[in-house]
XYZ file of C-alpha atoms in Angstrom:
603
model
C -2.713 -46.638 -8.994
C -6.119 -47.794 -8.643
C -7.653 -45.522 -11.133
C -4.804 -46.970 -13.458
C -6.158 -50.961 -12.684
C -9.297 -49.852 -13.896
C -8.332 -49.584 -17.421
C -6.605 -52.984 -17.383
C -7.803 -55.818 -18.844
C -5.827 -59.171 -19.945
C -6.914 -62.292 -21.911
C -8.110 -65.525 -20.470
C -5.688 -67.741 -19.610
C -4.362 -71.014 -21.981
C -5.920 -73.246 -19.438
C -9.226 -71.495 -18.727
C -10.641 -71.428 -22.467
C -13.051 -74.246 -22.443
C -14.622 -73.197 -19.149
C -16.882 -70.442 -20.419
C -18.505 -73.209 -22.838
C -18.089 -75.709 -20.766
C -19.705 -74.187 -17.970
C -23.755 -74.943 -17.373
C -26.600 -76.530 -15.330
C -24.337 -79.860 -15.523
C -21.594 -78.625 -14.011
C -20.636 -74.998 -12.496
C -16.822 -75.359 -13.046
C -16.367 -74.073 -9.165
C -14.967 -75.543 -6.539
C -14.743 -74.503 -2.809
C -11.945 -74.104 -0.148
C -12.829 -73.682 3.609
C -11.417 -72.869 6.179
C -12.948 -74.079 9.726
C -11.964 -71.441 12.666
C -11.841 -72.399 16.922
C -14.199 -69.530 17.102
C -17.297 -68.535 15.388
C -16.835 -66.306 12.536
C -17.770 -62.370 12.542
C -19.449 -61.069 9.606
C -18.796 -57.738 9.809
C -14.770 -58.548 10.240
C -14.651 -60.860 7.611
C -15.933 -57.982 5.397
C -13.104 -55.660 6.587
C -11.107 -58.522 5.578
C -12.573 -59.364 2.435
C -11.743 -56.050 1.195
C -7.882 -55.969 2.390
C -7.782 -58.799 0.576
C -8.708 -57.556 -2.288
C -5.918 -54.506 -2.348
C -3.602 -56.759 -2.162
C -5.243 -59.512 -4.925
C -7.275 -57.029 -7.495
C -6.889 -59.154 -10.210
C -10.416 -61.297 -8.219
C -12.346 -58.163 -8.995
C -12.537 -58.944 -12.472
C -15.751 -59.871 -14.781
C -15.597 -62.420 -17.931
C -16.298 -60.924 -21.017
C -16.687 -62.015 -24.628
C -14.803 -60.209 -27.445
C -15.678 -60.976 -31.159
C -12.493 -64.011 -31.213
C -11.647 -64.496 -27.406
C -12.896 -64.421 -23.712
C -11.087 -61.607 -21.612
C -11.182 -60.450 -18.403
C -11.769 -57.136 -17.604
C -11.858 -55.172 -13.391
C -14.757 -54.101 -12.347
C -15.335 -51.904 -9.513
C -18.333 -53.629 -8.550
C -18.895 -54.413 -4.624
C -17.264 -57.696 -3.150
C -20.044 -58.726 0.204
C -19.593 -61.554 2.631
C -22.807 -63.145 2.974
C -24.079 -66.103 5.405
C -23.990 -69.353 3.494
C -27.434 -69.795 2.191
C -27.493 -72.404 -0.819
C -25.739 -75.344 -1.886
C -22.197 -75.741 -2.597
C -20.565 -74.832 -5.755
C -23.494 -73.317 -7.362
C -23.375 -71.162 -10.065
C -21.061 -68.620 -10.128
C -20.832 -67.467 -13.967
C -23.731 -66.375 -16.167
C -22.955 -65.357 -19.567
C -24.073 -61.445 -19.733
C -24.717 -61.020 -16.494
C -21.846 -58.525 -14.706
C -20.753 -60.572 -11.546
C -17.868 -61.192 -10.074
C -16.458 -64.753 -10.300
C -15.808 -65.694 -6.490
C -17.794 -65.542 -3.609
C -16.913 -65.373 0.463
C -19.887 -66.832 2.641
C -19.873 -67.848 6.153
C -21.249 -70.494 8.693
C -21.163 -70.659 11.926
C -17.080 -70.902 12.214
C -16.456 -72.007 8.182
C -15.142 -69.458 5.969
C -15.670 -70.574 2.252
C -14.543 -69.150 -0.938
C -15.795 -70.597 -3.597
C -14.416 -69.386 -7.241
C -15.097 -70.141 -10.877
C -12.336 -71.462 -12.194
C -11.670 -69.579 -14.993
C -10.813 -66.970 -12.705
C -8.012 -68.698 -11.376
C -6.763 -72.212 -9.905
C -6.393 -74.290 -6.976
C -3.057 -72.443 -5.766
C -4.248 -68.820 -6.859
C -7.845 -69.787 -4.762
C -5.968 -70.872 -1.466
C -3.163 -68.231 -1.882
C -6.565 -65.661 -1.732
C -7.970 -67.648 1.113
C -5.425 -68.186 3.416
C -4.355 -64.572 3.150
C -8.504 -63.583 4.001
C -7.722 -65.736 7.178
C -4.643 -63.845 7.773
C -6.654 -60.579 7.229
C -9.388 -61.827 9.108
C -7.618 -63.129 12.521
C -5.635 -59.082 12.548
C -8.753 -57.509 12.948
C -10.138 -59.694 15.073
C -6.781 -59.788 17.192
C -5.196 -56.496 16.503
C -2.881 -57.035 19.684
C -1.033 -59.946 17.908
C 1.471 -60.671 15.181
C 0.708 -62.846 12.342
C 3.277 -63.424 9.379
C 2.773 -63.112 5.815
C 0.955 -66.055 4.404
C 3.481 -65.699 1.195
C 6.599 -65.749 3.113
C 6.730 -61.600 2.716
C 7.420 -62.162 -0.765
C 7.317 -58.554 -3.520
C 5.237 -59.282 -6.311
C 3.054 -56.838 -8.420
C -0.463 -56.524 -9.882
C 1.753 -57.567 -13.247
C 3.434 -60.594 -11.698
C 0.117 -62.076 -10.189
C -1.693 -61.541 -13.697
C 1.363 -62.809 -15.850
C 0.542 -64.988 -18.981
C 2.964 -67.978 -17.640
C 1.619 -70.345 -20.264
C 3.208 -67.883 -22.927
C 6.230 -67.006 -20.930
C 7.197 -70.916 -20.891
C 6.069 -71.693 -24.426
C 8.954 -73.485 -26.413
C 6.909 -74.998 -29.272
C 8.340 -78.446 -28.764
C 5.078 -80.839 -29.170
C 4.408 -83.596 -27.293
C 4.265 -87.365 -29.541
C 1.453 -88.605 -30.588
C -0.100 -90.599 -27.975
C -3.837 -90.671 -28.578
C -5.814 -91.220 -25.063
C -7.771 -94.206 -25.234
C -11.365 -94.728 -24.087
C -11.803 -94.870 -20.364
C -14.390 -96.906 -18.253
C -17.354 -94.795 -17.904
C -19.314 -94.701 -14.285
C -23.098 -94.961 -14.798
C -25.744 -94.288 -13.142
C -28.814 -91.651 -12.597
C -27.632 -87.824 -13.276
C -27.955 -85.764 -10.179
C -28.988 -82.131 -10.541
C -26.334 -79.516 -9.547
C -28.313 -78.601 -6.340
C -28.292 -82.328 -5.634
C -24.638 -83.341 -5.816
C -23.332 -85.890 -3.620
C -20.895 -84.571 -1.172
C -18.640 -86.690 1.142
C -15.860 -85.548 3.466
C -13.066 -87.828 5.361
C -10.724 -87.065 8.011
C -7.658 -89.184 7.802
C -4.501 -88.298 10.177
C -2.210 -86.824 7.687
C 0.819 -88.419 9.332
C -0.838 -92.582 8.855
C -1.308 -91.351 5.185
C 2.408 -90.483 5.023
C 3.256 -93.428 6.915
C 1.281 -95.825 4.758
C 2.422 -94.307 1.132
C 6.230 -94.074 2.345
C 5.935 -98.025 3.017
C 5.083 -98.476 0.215
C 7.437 -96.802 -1.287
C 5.846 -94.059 -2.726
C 4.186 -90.376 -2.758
C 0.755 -89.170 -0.613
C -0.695 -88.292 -3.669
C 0.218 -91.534 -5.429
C -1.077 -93.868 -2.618
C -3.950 -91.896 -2.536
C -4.755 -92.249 -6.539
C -3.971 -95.076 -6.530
C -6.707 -96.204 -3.615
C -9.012 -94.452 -5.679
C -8.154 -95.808 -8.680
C -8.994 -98.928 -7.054
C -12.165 -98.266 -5.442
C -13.385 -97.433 -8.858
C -12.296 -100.635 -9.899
C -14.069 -102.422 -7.295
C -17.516 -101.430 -9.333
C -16.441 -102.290 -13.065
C -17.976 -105.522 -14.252
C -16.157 -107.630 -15.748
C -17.566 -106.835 -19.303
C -16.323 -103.043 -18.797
C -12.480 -104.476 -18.097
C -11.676 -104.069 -21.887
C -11.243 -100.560 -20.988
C -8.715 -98.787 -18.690
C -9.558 -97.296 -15.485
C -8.697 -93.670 -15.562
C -7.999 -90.872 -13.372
C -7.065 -86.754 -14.425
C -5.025 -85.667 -12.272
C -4.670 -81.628 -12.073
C -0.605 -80.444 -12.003
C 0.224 -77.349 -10.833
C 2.973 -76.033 -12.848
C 4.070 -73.374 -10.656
C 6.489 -76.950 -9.173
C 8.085 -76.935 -12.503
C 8.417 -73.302 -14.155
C 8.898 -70.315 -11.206
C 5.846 -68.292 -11.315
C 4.150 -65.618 -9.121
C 1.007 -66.201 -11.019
C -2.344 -65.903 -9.629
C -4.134 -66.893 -12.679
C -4.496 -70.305 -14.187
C -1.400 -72.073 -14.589
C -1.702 -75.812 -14.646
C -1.962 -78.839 -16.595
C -3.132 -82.604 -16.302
C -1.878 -85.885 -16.582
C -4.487 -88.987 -17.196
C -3.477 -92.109 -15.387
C -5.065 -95.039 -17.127
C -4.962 -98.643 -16.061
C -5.732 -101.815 -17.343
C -7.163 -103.844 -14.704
C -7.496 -107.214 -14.214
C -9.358 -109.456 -12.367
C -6.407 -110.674 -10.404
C -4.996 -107.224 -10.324
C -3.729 -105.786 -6.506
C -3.460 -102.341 -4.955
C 0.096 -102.940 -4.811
C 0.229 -103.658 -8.610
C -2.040 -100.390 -9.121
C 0.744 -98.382 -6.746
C 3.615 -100.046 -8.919
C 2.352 -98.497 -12.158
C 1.608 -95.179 -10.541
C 4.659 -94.612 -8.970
C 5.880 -94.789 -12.935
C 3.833 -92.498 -14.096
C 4.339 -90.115 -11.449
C 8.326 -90.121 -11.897
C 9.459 -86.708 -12.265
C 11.409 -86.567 -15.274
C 8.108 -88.313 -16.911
C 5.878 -85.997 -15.283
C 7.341 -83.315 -16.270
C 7.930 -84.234 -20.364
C 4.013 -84.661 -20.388
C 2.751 -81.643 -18.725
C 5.280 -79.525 -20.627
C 4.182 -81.023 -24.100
C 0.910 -80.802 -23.399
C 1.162 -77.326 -22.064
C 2.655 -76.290 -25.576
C 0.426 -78.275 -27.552
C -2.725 -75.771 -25.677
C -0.356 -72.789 -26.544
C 0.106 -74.131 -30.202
C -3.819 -74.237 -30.473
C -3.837 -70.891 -29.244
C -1.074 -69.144 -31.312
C -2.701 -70.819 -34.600
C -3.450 -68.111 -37.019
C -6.359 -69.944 -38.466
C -8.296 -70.610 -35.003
C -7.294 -67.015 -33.706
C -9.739 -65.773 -37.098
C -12.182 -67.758 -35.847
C -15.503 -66.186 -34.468
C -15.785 -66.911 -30.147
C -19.214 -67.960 -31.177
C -17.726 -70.873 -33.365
C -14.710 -71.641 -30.973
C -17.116 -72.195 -28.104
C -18.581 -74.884 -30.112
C -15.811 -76.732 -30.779
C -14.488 -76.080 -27.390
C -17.926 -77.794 -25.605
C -17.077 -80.752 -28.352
C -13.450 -81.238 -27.456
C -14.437 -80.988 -23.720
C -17.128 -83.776 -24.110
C -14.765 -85.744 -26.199
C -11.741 -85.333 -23.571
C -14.064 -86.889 -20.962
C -14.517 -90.082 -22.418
C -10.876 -90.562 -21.648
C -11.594 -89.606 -18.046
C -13.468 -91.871 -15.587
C -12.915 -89.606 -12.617
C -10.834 -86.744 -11.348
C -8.318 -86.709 -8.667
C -7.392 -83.312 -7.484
C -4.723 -82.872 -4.737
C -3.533 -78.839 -3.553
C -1.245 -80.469 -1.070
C -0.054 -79.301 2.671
C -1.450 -75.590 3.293
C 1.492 -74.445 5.256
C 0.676 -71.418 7.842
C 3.075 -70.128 10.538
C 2.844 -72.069 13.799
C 0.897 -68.342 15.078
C -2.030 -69.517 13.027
C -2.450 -72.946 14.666
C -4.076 -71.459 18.134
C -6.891 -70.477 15.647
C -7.410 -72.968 12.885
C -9.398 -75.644 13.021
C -8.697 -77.214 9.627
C -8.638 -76.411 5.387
C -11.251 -78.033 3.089
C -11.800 -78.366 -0.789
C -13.875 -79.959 -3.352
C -15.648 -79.528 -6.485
C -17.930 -79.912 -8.414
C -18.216 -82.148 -11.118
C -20.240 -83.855 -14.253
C -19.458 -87.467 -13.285
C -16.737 -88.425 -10.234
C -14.061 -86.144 -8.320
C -12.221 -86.549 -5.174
C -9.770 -83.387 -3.831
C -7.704 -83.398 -0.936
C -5.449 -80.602 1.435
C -3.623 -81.216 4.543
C -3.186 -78.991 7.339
C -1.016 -80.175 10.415
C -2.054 -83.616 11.257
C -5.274 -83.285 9.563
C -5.996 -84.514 6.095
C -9.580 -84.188 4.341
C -10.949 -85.916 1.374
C -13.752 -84.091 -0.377
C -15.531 -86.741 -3.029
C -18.170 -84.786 -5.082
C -20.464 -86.696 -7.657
C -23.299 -86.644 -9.958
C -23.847 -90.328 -10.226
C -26.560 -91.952 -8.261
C -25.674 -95.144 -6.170
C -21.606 -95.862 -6.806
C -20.285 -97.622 -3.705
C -16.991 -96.146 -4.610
C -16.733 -94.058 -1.498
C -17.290 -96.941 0.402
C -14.484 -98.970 -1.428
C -12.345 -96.138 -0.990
C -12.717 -96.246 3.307
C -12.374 -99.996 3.295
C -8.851 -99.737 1.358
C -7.496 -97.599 3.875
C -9.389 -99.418 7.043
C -7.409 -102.238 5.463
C -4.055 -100.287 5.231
C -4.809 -99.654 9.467
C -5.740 -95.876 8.431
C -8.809 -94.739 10.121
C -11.584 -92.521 8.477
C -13.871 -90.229 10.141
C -16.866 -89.279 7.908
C -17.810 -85.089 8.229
C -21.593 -85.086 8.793
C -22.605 -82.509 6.044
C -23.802 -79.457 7.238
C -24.368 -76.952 4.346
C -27.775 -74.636 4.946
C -29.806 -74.984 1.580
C -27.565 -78.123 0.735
C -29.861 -80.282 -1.739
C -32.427 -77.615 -1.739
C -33.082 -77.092 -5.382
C -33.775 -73.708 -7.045
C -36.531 -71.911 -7.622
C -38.454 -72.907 -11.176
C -41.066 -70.076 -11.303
C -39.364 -67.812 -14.013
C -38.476 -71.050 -15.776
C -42.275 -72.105 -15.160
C -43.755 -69.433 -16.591
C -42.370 -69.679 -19.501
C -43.105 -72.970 -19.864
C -47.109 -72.280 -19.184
C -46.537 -68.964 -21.943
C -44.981 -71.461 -24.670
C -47.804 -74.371 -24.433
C -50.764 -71.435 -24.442
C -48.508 -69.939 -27.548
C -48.777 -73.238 -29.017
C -52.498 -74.367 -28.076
C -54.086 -70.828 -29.603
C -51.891 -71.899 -33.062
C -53.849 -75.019 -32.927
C -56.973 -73.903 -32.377
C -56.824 -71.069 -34.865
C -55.786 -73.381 -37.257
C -58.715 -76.195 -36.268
C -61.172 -73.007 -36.514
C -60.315 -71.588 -39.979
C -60.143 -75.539 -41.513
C -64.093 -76.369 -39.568
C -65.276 -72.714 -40.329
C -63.842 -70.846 -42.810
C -61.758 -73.730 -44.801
C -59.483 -71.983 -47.502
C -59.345 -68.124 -45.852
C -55.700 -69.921 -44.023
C -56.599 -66.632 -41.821
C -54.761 -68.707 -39.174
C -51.552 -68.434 -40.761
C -51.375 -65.090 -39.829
C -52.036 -65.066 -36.629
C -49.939 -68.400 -36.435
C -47.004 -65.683 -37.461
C -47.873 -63.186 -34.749
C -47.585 -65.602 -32.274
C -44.574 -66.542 -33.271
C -42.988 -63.553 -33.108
C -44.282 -62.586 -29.547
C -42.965 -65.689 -28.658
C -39.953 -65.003 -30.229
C -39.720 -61.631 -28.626
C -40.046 -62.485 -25.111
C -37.844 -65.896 -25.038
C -34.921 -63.628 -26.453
C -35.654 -61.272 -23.322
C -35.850 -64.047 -21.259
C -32.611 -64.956 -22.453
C -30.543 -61.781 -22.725
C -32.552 -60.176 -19.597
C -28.850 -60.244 -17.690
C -27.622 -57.547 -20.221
C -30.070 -54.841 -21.596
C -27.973 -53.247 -23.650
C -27.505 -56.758 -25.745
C -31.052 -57.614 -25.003
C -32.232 -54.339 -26.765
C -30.066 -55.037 -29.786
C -31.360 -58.727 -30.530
C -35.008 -56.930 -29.770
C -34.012 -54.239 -32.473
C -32.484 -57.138 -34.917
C -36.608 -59.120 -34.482
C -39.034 -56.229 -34.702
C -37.351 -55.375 -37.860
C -36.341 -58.420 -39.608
C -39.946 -59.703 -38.652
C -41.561 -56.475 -39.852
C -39.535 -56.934 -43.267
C -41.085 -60.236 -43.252
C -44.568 -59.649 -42.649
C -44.462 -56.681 -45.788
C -42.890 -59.047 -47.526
C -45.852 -61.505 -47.462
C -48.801 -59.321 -47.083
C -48.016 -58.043 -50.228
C -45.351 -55.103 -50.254
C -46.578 -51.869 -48.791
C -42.958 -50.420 -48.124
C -44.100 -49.972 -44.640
C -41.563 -51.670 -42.552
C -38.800 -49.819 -44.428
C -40.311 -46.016 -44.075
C -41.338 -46.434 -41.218
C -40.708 -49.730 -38.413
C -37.565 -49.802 -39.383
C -36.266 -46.277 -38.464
C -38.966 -45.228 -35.518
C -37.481 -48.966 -33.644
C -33.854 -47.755 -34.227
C -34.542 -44.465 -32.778
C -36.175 -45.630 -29.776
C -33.750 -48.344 -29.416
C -30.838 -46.169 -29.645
C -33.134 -43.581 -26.684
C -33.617 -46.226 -24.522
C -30.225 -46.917 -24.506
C -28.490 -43.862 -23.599
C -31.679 -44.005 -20.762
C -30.543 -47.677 -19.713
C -26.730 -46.470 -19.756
C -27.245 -42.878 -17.440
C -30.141 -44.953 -14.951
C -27.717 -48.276 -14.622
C -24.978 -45.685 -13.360
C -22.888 -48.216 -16.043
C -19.230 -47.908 -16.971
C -18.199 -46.982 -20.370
C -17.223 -50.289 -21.081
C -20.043 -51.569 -20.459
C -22.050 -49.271 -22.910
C -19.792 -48.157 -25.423
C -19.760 -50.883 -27.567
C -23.410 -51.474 -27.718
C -24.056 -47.399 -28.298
C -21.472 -47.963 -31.396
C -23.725 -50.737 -32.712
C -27.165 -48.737 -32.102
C -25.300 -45.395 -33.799
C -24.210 -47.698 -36.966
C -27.705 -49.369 -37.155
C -29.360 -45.732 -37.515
C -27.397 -45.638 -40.737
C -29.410 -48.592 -42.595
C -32.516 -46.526 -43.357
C -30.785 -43.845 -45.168
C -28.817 -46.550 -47.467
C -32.102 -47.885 -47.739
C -34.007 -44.277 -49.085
C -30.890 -44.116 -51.522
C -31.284 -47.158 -53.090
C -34.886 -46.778 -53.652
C -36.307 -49.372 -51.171
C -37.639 -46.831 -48.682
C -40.110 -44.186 -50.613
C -40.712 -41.398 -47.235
C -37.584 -39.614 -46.635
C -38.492 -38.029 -42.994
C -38.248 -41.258 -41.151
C -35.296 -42.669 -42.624
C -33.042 -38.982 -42.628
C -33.939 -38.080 -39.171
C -33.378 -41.300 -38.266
C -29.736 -41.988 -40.033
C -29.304 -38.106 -39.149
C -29.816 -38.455 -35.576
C -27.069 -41.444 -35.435
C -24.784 -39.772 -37.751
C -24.597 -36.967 -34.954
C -24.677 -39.864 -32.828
C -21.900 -41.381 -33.952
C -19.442 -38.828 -34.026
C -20.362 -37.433 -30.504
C -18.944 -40.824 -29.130
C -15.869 -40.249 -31.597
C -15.181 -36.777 -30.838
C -15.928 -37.320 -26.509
C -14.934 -40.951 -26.236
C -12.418 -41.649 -28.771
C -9.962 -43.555 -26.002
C -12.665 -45.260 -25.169
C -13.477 -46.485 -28.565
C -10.362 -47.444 -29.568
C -9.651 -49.095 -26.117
C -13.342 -51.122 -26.836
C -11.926 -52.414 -30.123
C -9.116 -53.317 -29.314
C -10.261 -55.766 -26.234
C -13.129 -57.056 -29.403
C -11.509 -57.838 -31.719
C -8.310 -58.991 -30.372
C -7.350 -62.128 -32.705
């Protein structure tokens, strides 16, 4: 069964696209839940844990991986360790070529975090995988008593927890066409990632419900629209010609059955046009409208088929990932300026009255590239995580007022996250810094040299080019250093494009054709197969690149027959070699290959 897993891979979700691109030093796309224990927490049970966990969840060992039209995720049987909380919250989880997995379990004192990338899954699928590591966690650590299932004991399989809901509840029918309108944008300094704001409230969960039910309407609405009006609170009056918006994150699992442990959810933007006379209770009025079911639920299901129509679209399928991700960044950018802050709500975590004897309390937040507040309940106790990038908004403050006013009290969490504003090392990031200006300063002294001392030689040029190309040469390893096998082919793709190059314009020798141009194939394609045995790497991981090296080693052959190349022993050893090459992996891996292509080029 697990061998079987292995071979599995699926496509990344409707809802998850735009987080690959997305993704960056501006925002990590993770959030964290917590949960706070009555005890301190055990590392070495939390790891026994961890890993029961996993059997029962494999879909979180999984890696993001590019194909030639579409992300896809792919298992990975790479290690899953519980380490002691050591940096700030919701760093970086996803690096493009770098094989990691896309959650990670830490530990402080008696906090258990998980934080995930979310284009691994959502809110629900993260706390479903969190509250059964608690559940995992307390057995071992109290073998003598009975906890329940955290899913109410319900059957599901690997299949149901990885199903493609967004396709299974595609009818086509498209939403009409509202266009979202600018929103009020917050401004401010830019925080680094490493820096962002973080600020936690305790309310009682029961004066929440109290509060919203007199007036009439839902936690989640009272609390938006507080928030909504804290916001408010900071808009001049020249930046009341636009609407006041919040996205608020649905969870579509309430409206369409699913088992799903993927992303399946959708949005709705709540935009108001304040005035300067405008109350909380008007803001609660027009909330409570938007949040009506039947109106809820005609927006999130046309705009869940309008993503699925984008998706299905035979045109934008063709296109290259490359391309997509472009447009994808642009359309995310674009969305935002509809957006002036995020609201995120995952509701009451509900745990079997066992649990309560040992759990403290749930957290979340997330992070963010402007404004976002998240909120869970457990029991009596209901926390507010507000995570921001923007330097100096009293909006938090305006937010505790409104409910002081409303007779709620607020208890501020002191923050206590080890490595919490501590930023990350620069050194790699340094030193290439220090290597580009010297790369640049002995260009301009080679070229102030030849015009004072040899004016009309243009020697400089020359070594103006071989500069460039080292420079060239080590930024692209910089760059690719996460994947070798990728690094070695843009390395390949340089030393002979640039040797062509410099041939080319010292006058054509034929050189770089007889012989650069085979001899760096051949010990590209070497140090591969080296890279591929020593890394202990999966096929997977290799094949595709080995496929690329193989059909490269065919280039200096066509080359000899069309006359370009005049020595024959480079070129048909070379493009001999990676014949042979070639169809070894087609006679020993054929599966393989055909598995490879398949994930690829999937349109």
């Amino acid at each position: 069964m697990k061998e079987k897993r292995q071979n599995r891979w699926r496509k990344l979700d409707n809802a998850a696209q735009a987080f690959p691109a997305a993704t960056g030093k501006k925002d990590s796309r993770v959030f964290r839940f917590y949960c706070v224990l009555k005890e301190k927490v055990d590392a070495d049970r939390l790891q026994g844990a961890l890993d029961l966990t996993l059997e029962k969840y494999p879909l979180f060992r999984s890696v993001l991986r590019k194909g030639l039209f579409w992300f896809y995720m792919e298992p990975r049987a790479l290690p899953a360790l519980v380490k002691p909380e050591d940096r700030p919250p919701c760093g970086r989880i996803y690096v493009p070529d770098q094989k990691k997995l896309l959650f990670e379990v830490s530990y402080y004192k008696n906090r258990i975090n998980l934080e995930v990338f979310h284009g691994l899954t959502d809110g629900t699928g993260a706390m479903q995988f969190l509250k059964e590591l608690v559940r995992n966690y307390l057995v071992l650590t109290y073998p003598e008593q009975e906890f329940p299932e955290t899913d109410g004991g319900e059957i599901l399989t690997d299949s149901d927890y990885e199903e493609d809901s967004f396709s299974q509840y595609y009818t086509g029918k498209k939403r009409s066409n509202k266009r979202s309108r600018k929103a009020f944008q917050l401004k401010g300094d830019r925080l680094e990632q490493a820096e962002m704001e973080i600020t936690e409230l305790h309310l009682s969960a029961s004066a929440v419900h109290r509060k919203a039910k007199e007036y009439g309407v839902s936690v989640t609405t009272y609390l938006a629209a507080a928030f909504l009006y804290a916001i408010y609170e900071e808009v001049p009056k020249s930046g009341l010609r636009r609407p006041v918006s919040l996205m608020i994150p649905v969870n579509l699992r309430n409206f369409f059955p699913s088992g799903s442990m993927t992303n399946f959810w959708s949005w709705i933007e709540t935009a108001y046009d304040f005035k300067e006379d405008t109350t909380l209770e008007d803001v609660l009025m027009k909330m409570k409208e938007m949040f009506a079911k039947e109106s809820l639920e005609k927006e999130i299901s046309g705009r869940m088929n309008d993503l699925v129509h984008l998706e299905k679209n035979l045109f934008l399928r063709a296109v290259p990932l490359e391309i997509k991700n472009l447009f994808l960044l642009a359309g995310t950018t674009l969305g935002g300026r509809s957006v002036t802050a995020v609201y995120s709500n995952i509701g009451r975590i509900q745990m079997a009255p066992e649990y309560d004897d040992y759990i403290e309390r749930f957290g979340f937040f997330a992070s963010t590239d402007k404004m976002q507040m998240c909120s869970c309940s457990y029991g009596d106790s209901l926390v507010l995580g507000l995570t921001s990038k923007i330097v100096g908004p009293n909006i938090c403050r305006n937010f505790i007022s409104i409910l002081q006013k409303d007779g709620i009290e607020c208890r501020i969490q002191e923050n206590d996250f080890p490595g919490y504003h501590e930023k990350p090392s620069r050194r790699a990031l340094m030193g290439l810094k220090i290597f580009s200006f010297t790369c640049t300063a002995a260009v301009v002294i080679c070229w102030m040299l030849d015009y004072l001392l040899t004016f009309g030689r243009w020697w400089a040029g020359y070594v103006t080019a071989g500069v460039f190309c080292t420079w060239l040469l080590i930024m692209v390893g910089y760059r690719k250093r996460k994947n070798p096998l990728k690094n070695g082919m843009w390395q390949l793709v340089i030393v002979t494009v640039g040797s062509v190059l410099w041939d080319i314009f010292t006058g054509w020798q034929g050189w770089s054709v007889d012989y650069v141009v085979p001899l760096a194939i051949l010990v590209n394609m070497l140090s591969m197969i080296i890279i591929s045995a020593a890394g202990k790497m999966e096929v997977s991981e290799y094949l595709f690149y080995l496929v690329q090296a193989g059909t490269c080693g065919l280039i200096p052959f066509i080359l000899l027959a069309a006359g370009a190349a005049s020595v024959p022993y480079p070129s048909v050893i070379c493009s001999g070699v990676s014949l042979l090459f070639l169809l070894g992996l087609a006679i020993f891996k054929w599966k393989d290959f055909v598995r490879e292509v398949q994930k690829k080029f999937r349109v």
